[in-house]
mmCIF file of C-alpha atoms and ligand atoms in Angstrom:
data_model
loop_
_atom_site.group_PDB
_atom_site.id
_atom_site.type_symbol
_atom_site.label_atom_id
_atom_site.label_comp_id
_atom_site.label_asym_id
_atom_site.label_seq_id
_atom_site.Cartn_x
_atom_site.Cartn_y
_atom_site.Cartn_z
ATOM 1 C CA MET H 1 0.000 0.000 0.000
ATOM 2 C CA ALA H 2 1.211 3.532 -0.795
ATOM 3 C CA PRO H 3 2.304 5.613 2.239
ATOM 4 C CA THR H 4 0.274 8.666 3.305
ATOM 5 C CA PRO H 5 1.544 11.718 1.419
ATOM 6 C CA ASP H 6 2.763 14.768 3.350
ATOM 7 C CA ILE H 7 3.861 16.793 0.343
ATOM 8 C CA THR H 8 4.930 20.423 0.019
ATOM 9 C CA LEU H 9 5.757 21.748 -3.448
ATOM 10 C CA TYR H 10 8.024 24.808 -3.662
ATOM 11 C CA PHE H 11 6.650 26.592 -6.683
ATOM 12 C CA LEU H 12 8.376 29.556 -8.321
ATOM 13 C CA GLY H 13 6.128 31.488 -10.723
ATOM 14 C CA ALA H 14 6.498 30.798 -14.466
ATOM 15 C CA SER H 15 8.750 27.807 -13.798
ATOM 16 C CA ARG H 16 9.257 24.115 -14.390
ATOM 17 C CA ALA H 17 7.425 23.529 -11.130
ATOM 18 C CA ILE H 18 4.227 23.380 -13.193
ATOM 19 C CA ARG H 19 5.352 19.873 -14.186
ATOM 20 C CA ILE H 20 5.139 18.709 -10.604
ATOM 21 C CA ALA H 21 1.862 20.477 -9.804
ATOM 22 C CA TRP H 22 0.408 18.843 -12.918
ATOM 23 C CA LEU H 23 1.713 15.414 -11.940
ATOM 24 C CA LEU H 24 0.363 15.768 -8.402
ATOM 25 C CA GLU H 25 -3.031 16.707 -9.834
ATOM 26 C CA GLU H 26 -2.944 13.838 -12.311
ATOM 27 C CA LEU H 27 -2.205 11.416 -9.472
ATOM 28 C CA SER H 28 -4.905 13.073 -7.304
ATOM 29 C CA LEU H 29 -2.398 13.576 -4.481
ATOM 30 C CA PRO H 30 -2.976 16.176 -1.773
ATOM 31 C CA TYR H 31 -0.187 18.766 -1.427
ATOM 32 C CA ASN H 32 0.679 22.085 0.167
ATOM 33 C CA LEU H 33 1.937 24.837 -2.051
ATOM 34 C CA GLU H 34 4.647 27.360 -1.250
ATOM 35 C CA VAL H 35 4.265 29.747 -4.175
ATOM 36 C CA SER H 36 6.398 32.767 -4.926
ATOM 37 C CA PRO H 37 6.415 35.137 -7.888
ATOM 38 C CA ARG H 38 9.724 35.858 -9.559
ATOM 39 C CA ALA H 39 11.692 38.859 -8.305
ATOM 40 C CA SER H 40 12.241 41.853 -10.615
ATOM 41 C CA ASN H 41 15.509 40.315 -11.903
ATOM 42 C CA GLY H 42 13.544 37.270 -13.106
ATOM 43 C CA LEU H 43 15.029 34.960 -10.454
ATOM 44 C CA ALA H 44 13.701 33.611 -7.182
ATOM 45 C CA SER H 45 13.780 36.102 -4.311
ATOM 46 C CA PRO H 46 16.353 35.417 -1.552
ATOM 47 C CA GLU H 47 13.437 34.965 0.889
ATOM 48 C CA PHE H 48 11.883 32.230 -1.237
ATOM 49 C CA LYS H 49 15.236 30.542 -1.819
ATOM 50 C CA ALA H 50 15.760 30.479 1.941
ATOM 51 C CA LYS H 51 12.477 28.596 2.345
ATOM 52 C CA ILE H 52 13.407 25.872 -0.148
ATOM 53 C CA PRO H 53 15.037 23.078 1.876
ATOM 54 C CA THR H 54 17.867 22.389 -0.616
ATOM 55 C CA LEU H 55 21.323 23.920 -1.047
ATOM 56 C CA LEU H 56 20.617 24.831 -4.688
ATOM 57 C CA GLY H 57 17.419 26.653 -3.788
ATOM 58 C CA LYS H 58 15.876 25.896 -7.197
ATOM 59 C CA SER H 59 12.259 25.221 -8.004
ATOM 60 C CA PRO H 60 10.678 22.738 -8.192
ATOM 61 C CA ALA H 61 11.587 21.028 -4.962
ATOM 62 C CA VAL H 62 9.359 18.708 -3.004
ATOM 63 C CA LYS H 63 9.344 17.784 0.652
ATOM 64 C CA ASP H 64 7.397 14.657 1.522
ATOM 65 C CA GLY H 65 7.622 13.790 5.211
ATOM 66 C CA ASP H 66 11.315 13.358 5.899
ATOM 67 C CA ILE H 67 12.562 13.369 2.304
ATOM 68 C CA VAL H 68 13.380 16.365 0.108
ATOM 69 C CA VAL H 69 13.818 15.866 -3.641
ATOM 70 C CA GLN H 70 14.887 18.399 -6.263
ATOM 71 C CA GLU H 71 15.266 18.187 -10.090
ATOM 72 C CA SER H 72 11.913 17.845 -11.792
ATOM 73 C CA SER H 73 12.632 14.503 -13.401
ATOM 74 C CA ALA H 74 13.841 12.962 -10.122
ATOM 75 C CA ILE H 75 10.831 14.399 -8.286
ATOM 76 C CA ALA H 76 8.490 12.930 -10.886
ATOM 77 C CA GLU H 77 10.124 9.506 -10.565
ATOM 78 C CA TYR H 78 9.955 9.648 -6.793
ATOM 79 C CA LEU H 79 6.268 10.557 -6.800
ATOM 80 C CA CYS H 80 5.420 7.906 -9.382
ATOM 81 C CA GLU H 81 7.393 5.188 -7.645
ATOM 82 C CA THR H 82 5.865 6.033 -4.299
ATOM 83 C CA TYR H 83 2.270 6.792 -5.238
ATOM 84 C CA ASP H 84 1.557 5.694 -8.827
ATOM 85 C CA THR H 85 1.169 2.106 -7.727
ATOM 86 C CA GLN H 86 -0.832 1.221 -10.856
ATOM 87 C CA GLY H 87 1.940 2.548 -13.135
ATOM 88 C CA ARG H 88 -0.486 4.893 -14.845
ATOM 89 C CA VAL H 89 1.879 7.772 -15.685
ATOM 90 C CA LEU H 90 5.147 5.825 -15.306
ATOM 91 C CA PRO H 91 4.379 2.385 -16.753
ATOM 92 C CA ARG H 92 5.710 -0.734 -15.016
ATOM 93 C CA GLU H 93 6.226 -2.601 -18.268
ATOM 94 C CA PRO H 94 9.972 -2.173 -18.985
ATOM 95 C CA LYS H 95 9.812 -1.072 -22.632
ATOM 96 C CA ALA H 96 7.064 1.504 -22.156
ATOM 97 C CA ARG H 97 8.826 2.657 -18.980
ATOM 98 C CA ALA H 98 12.126 3.074 -20.849
ATOM 99 C CA LYS H 99 10.434 5.228 -23.510
ATOM 100 C CA VAL H 100 8.721 7.406 -20.898
ATOM 101 C CA ARG H 101 12.016 7.848 -19.066
ATOM 102 C CA GLU H 102 13.769 8.676 -22.340
ATOM 103 C CA PHE H 103 11.460 11.656 -22.848
ATOM 104 C CA MET H 104 11.680 12.635 -19.180
ATOM 105 C CA ALA H 105 15.465 12.762 -19.465
ATOM 106 C CA ALA H 106 15.359 14.570 -22.810
ATOM 107 C CA ALA H 107 13.042 17.273 -21.454
ATOM 108 C CA GLU H 108 15.938 18.682 -19.397
ATOM 109 C CA GLY H 109 19.027 16.956 -20.764
ATOM 110 C CA THR H 110 18.380 17.669 -24.440
ATOM 111 C CA PHE H 111 15.639 20.269 -25.003
ATOM 112 C CA MET H 112 16.361 22.662 -22.117
ATOM 113 C CA LEU H 113 20.103 22.063 -22.485
ATOM 114 C CA HIS H 114 19.984 23.333 -26.064
ATOM 115 C CA ALA H 115 17.420 26.109 -25.617
ATOM 116 C CA LEU H 116 18.642 27.775 -22.437
ATOM 117 C CA PRO H 117 21.988 29.027 -23.791
ATOM 118 C CA ILE H 118 19.961 31.176 -26.194
ATOM 119 C CA LEU H 119 18.053 32.751 -23.326
ATOM 120 C CA TYR H 120 21.227 33.200 -21.295
ATOM 121 C CA ALA H 121 22.930 34.877 -24.250
ATOM 122 C CA ARG H 122 19.989 37.302 -24.533
ATOM 123 C CA TRP H 123 20.244 38.068 -20.823
ATOM 124 C CA ARG H 124 23.963 38.114 -20.322
ATOM 125 C CA LEU H 125 25.816 39.063 -23.486
ATOM 126 C CA PRO H 126 27.638 42.320 -22.667
ATOM 127 C CA LYS H 127 26.348 45.356 -24.585
ATOM 128 C CA PRO H 128 29.414 45.727 -26.863
ATOM 129 C CA ALA H 129 28.889 42.126 -28.053
ATOM 130 C CA ALA H 130 25.127 42.512 -28.631
ATOM 131 C CA GLU H 131 25.573 42.862 -32.391
ATOM 132 C CA TYR H 132 26.708 39.224 -32.463
ATOM 133 C CA LEU H 133 23.531 37.968 -30.792
ATOM 134 C CA PRO H 134 21.505 37.167 -33.957
ATOM 135 C CA GLU H 135 24.404 35.174 -35.416
ATOM 136 C CA MET H 136 24.897 33.401 -32.110
ATOM 137 C CA GLU H 137 21.195 32.528 -31.822
ATOM 138 C CA LYS H 138 21.248 31.203 -35.367
ATOM 139 C CA GLY H 139 24.180 28.948 -34.558
ATOM 140 C CA LEU H 140 22.636 27.697 -31.342
ATOM 141 C CA SER H 141 19.267 27.048 -33.010
ATOM 142 C CA ALA H 142 20.613 24.095 -35.042
ATOM 143 C CA ASN H 143 20.368 21.802 -32.015
ATOM 144 C CA VAL H 144 16.882 23.068 -31.105
ATOM 145 C CA HIS H 145 15.661 22.387 -34.652
ATOM 146 C CA ASN H 146 17.140 18.930 -34.536
ATOM 147 C CA ASP H 147 15.432 18.165 -31.219
ATOM 148 C CA LEU H 148 12.053 19.454 -32.397
ATOM 149 C CA ASN H 149 12.358 17.523 -35.666
ATOM 150 C CA TRP H 150 12.811 14.375 -33.612
ATOM 151 C CA LEU H 151 9.714 15.130 -31.543
ATOM 152 C CA GLU H 152 7.733 15.956 -34.675
ATOM 153 C CA ALA H 153 8.628 12.535 -36.097
ATOM 154 C CA GLU H 154 7.809 10.761 -32.814
ATOM 155 C CA LEU H 155 4.360 12.311 -32.862
ATOM 156 C CA SER H 156 3.489 10.959 -36.291
ATOM 157 C CA ASP H 157 1.652 7.669 -36.080
ATOM 158 C CA GLY H 158 3.306 6.840 -39.410
ATOM 159 C CA LYS H 159 6.733 7.833 -37.912
ATOM 160 C CA GLU H 160 8.718 7.481 -41.197
ATOM 161 C CA GLY H 161 8.084 10.173 -43.782
ATOM 162 C CA GLY H 162 5.919 12.271 -41.476
ATOM 163 C CA GLY H 163 2.560 11.003 -42.780
ATOM 164 C CA GLY H 164 -0.438 9.936 -40.728
ATOM 165 C CA GLU H 165 -2.326 11.388 -37.795
ATOM 166 C CA THR H 166 -0.724 13.189 -34.865
ATOM 167 C CA ASN H 167 -0.408 11.039 -31.761
ATOM 168 C CA LYS H 168 -2.149 12.536 -28.756
ATOM 169 C CA PHE H 169 0.557 11.377 -26.346
ATOM 170 C CA LEU H 170 4.279 10.715 -26.555
ATOM 171 C CA VAL H 171 4.063 7.128 -25.306
ATOM 172 C CA GLY H 172 1.002 4.906 -25.603
ATOM 173 C CA ASN H 173 -2.589 6.102 -25.615
ATOM 174 C CA THR H 174 -2.749 8.000 -22.340
ATOM 175 C CA LEU H 175 -1.029 10.906 -20.634
ATOM 176 C CA SER H 176 2.286 9.882 -19.074
ATOM 177 C CA ALA H 177 5.139 11.544 -17.221
ATOM 178 C CA ALA H 178 6.770 11.935 -20.665
ATOM 179 C CA ASP H 179 4.067 14.413 -21.734
ATOM 180 C CA ILE H 180 4.117 16.205 -18.389
ATOM 181 C CA LEU H 181 7.886 16.715 -18.314
ATOM 182 C CA MET H 182 8.246 17.521 -21.999
ATOM 183 C CA GLY H 183 5.197 19.804 -22.019
ATOM 184 C CA PHE H 184 6.953 22.555 -20.073
ATOM 185 C CA SER H 185 10.131 22.371 -22.187
ATOM 186 C CA ILE H 186 8.222 22.784 -25.428
ATOM 187 C CA GLU H 187 5.904 25.480 -24.133
ATOM 188 C CA PHE H 188 8.956 27.363 -22.878
ATOM 189 C CA ILE H 189 10.861 27.018 -26.156
ATOM 190 C CA PHE H 190 7.866 28.042 -28.266
ATOM 191 C CA THR H 191 6.759 30.932 -26.035
ATOM 192 C CA ARG H 192 10.247 32.424 -25.723
ATOM 193 C CA LYS H 193 11.061 31.596 -29.394
ATOM 194 C CA LEU H 194 14.322 29.947 -28.395
ATOM 195 C CA GLY H 195 15.953 28.849 -31.616
ATOM 196 C CA THR H 196 12.660 28.259 -33.419
ATOM 197 C CA ASP H 197 13.077 30.776 -36.273
ATOM 198 C CA GLY H 198 12.615 29.191 -39.663
ATOM 199 C CA GLY H 199 11.066 26.005 -38.290
ATOM 200 C CA ASN H 200 7.555 24.590 -38.297
ATOM 201 C CA TRP H 201 6.433 21.758 -36.046
ATOM 202 C CA PRO H 202 2.660 21.436 -36.414
ATOM 203 C CA ARG H 203 2.409 18.024 -34.737
ATOM 204 C CA VAL H 204 4.353 19.248 -31.723
ATOM 205 C CA GLN H 205 2.045 22.260 -31.490
ATOM 206 C CA ARG H 206 -1.086 20.053 -31.781
ATOM 207 C CA TRP H 207 0.197 17.632 -29.150
ATOM 208 C CA LEU H 208 1.008 20.531 -26.792
ATOM 209 C CA ASP H 209 -2.412 22.117 -27.302
ATOM 210 C CA GLY H 210 -4.037 18.732 -26.680
ATOM 211 C CA ILE H 211 -2.248 17.855 -23.430
ATOM 212 C CA ARG H 212 -2.908 21.355 -22.077
ATOM 213 C CA GLU H 213 -6.603 20.575 -22.369
ATOM 214 C CA SER H 214 -6.358 17.892 -19.682
ATOM 215 C CA GLU H 215 -8.303 18.597 -16.490
ATOM 216 C CA SER H 216 -5.291 17.908 -14.281
ATOM 217 C CA TYR H 217 -3.243 20.553 -16.133
ATOM 218 C CA LYS H 218 -6.031 23.102 -15.810
ATOM 219 C CA ARG H 219 -6.343 22.426 -12.077
ATOM 220 C CA ALA H 220 -2.572 22.825 -11.632
ATOM 221 C CA VAL H 221 -2.626 26.144 -13.492
ATOM 222 C CA GLU H 222 -5.556 27.405 -11.470
ATOM 223 C CA LYS H 223 -4.061 26.440 -8.092
ATOM 224 C CA THR H 224 -0.573 27.802 -8.805
ATOM 225 C CA GLY H 225 -1.396 30.827 -10.973
ATOM 226 C CA TYR H 226 1.115 29.510 -13.521
ATOM 227 C CA SER H 227 1.582 31.464 -16.715
ATOM 228 C CA LEU H 228 4.648 31.786 -18.942
HETATM 229 N N1 GSH M 1 17.114 20.975 -13.799
HETATM 230 C C1 GSH M 1 16.281 21.584 -12.791
HETATM 231 C C2 GSH M 1 16.232 23.067 -13.050
HETATM 232 C C3 GSH M 1 15.676 23.868 -11.909
HETATM 233 C C4 GSH M 1 15.716 25.357 -12.185
HETATM 234 O O1 GSH M 1 16.669 25.869 -12.768
HETATM 235 N N2 GSH M 1 14.652 26.058 -11.770
HETATM 236 C C5 GSH M 1 14.541 27.462 -12.018
HETATM 237 C C6 GSH M 1 13.098 27.797 -12.411
HETATM 238 S S1 GSH M 1 12.529 27.028 -13.874
HETATM 239 C C7 GSH M 1 14.814 28.287 -10.773
HETATM 240 O O2 GSH M 1 14.594 27.821 -9.663
HETATM 241 N N3 GSH M 1 15.261 29.525 -10.971
HETATM 242 C C8 GSH M 1 15.294 30.529 -9.948
HETATM 243 C C9 GSH M 1 16.639 31.002 -9.567
HETATM 244 O O3 GSH M 1 17.629 30.430 -10.020
HETATM 245 O O4 GSH M 1 16.698 31.970 -8.821
HETATM 246 C C10 GSH M 1 14.910 20.904 -12.793
HETATM 247 O O5 GSH M 1 14.567 20.225 -13.771
HETATM 248 O O6 GSH M 1 14.179 21.005 -11.812
#
């Protein structure tokens, strides 16, 4: 039997923490929210960071009884392994599980890894170097295009050649942790236009629109006030 949850989610506004609120809603788990808007510099305020019980002070972080977990993918795995006893969003069957975990890993380790340097360059490039920004973004966008092309192909039920209908979900016929983790990465990349110039990924857009229609996502948005 699953233990009784005693979960607090540390939720920074407009952040990856929406993944965890969504997952908690999807699993119908009760949780307390510690929400904070971003400070004027776009980061977490020192007061909010001080509340988060990790040395990194990043969001999301989750405290559940006597355990604290950070890193959205690790938090999602912890919650699924502890409370998703039916394997609904993280399947038990090894092949389906491997595919879900592949997308969970790629959400941070591939998509955010390639997109964030573009945002950081916009924020941090010193003024005298600003004229190089467009060229730099163009160079960095090659990886983002490659990643999105992969996702576009994964979402075709014909896979090869791009024909066929758009799959509703990344793995199988129901919402999984793959969709939840990847959803934020893609929304972030599309909304901030991080390396997307010159590309077109209609299946990815349709999939994103579709998963954002789920009731659990809407509840998470309403409770947290999330908006990018
Ligand atoms: N790889 C981490 C990234 C965590 C992270 O960088 N969170 C950002 C928000 S999306 C944050 O806390 N930024 C606030 C700050 O650094 O002050 C994860 O997947 O959870």
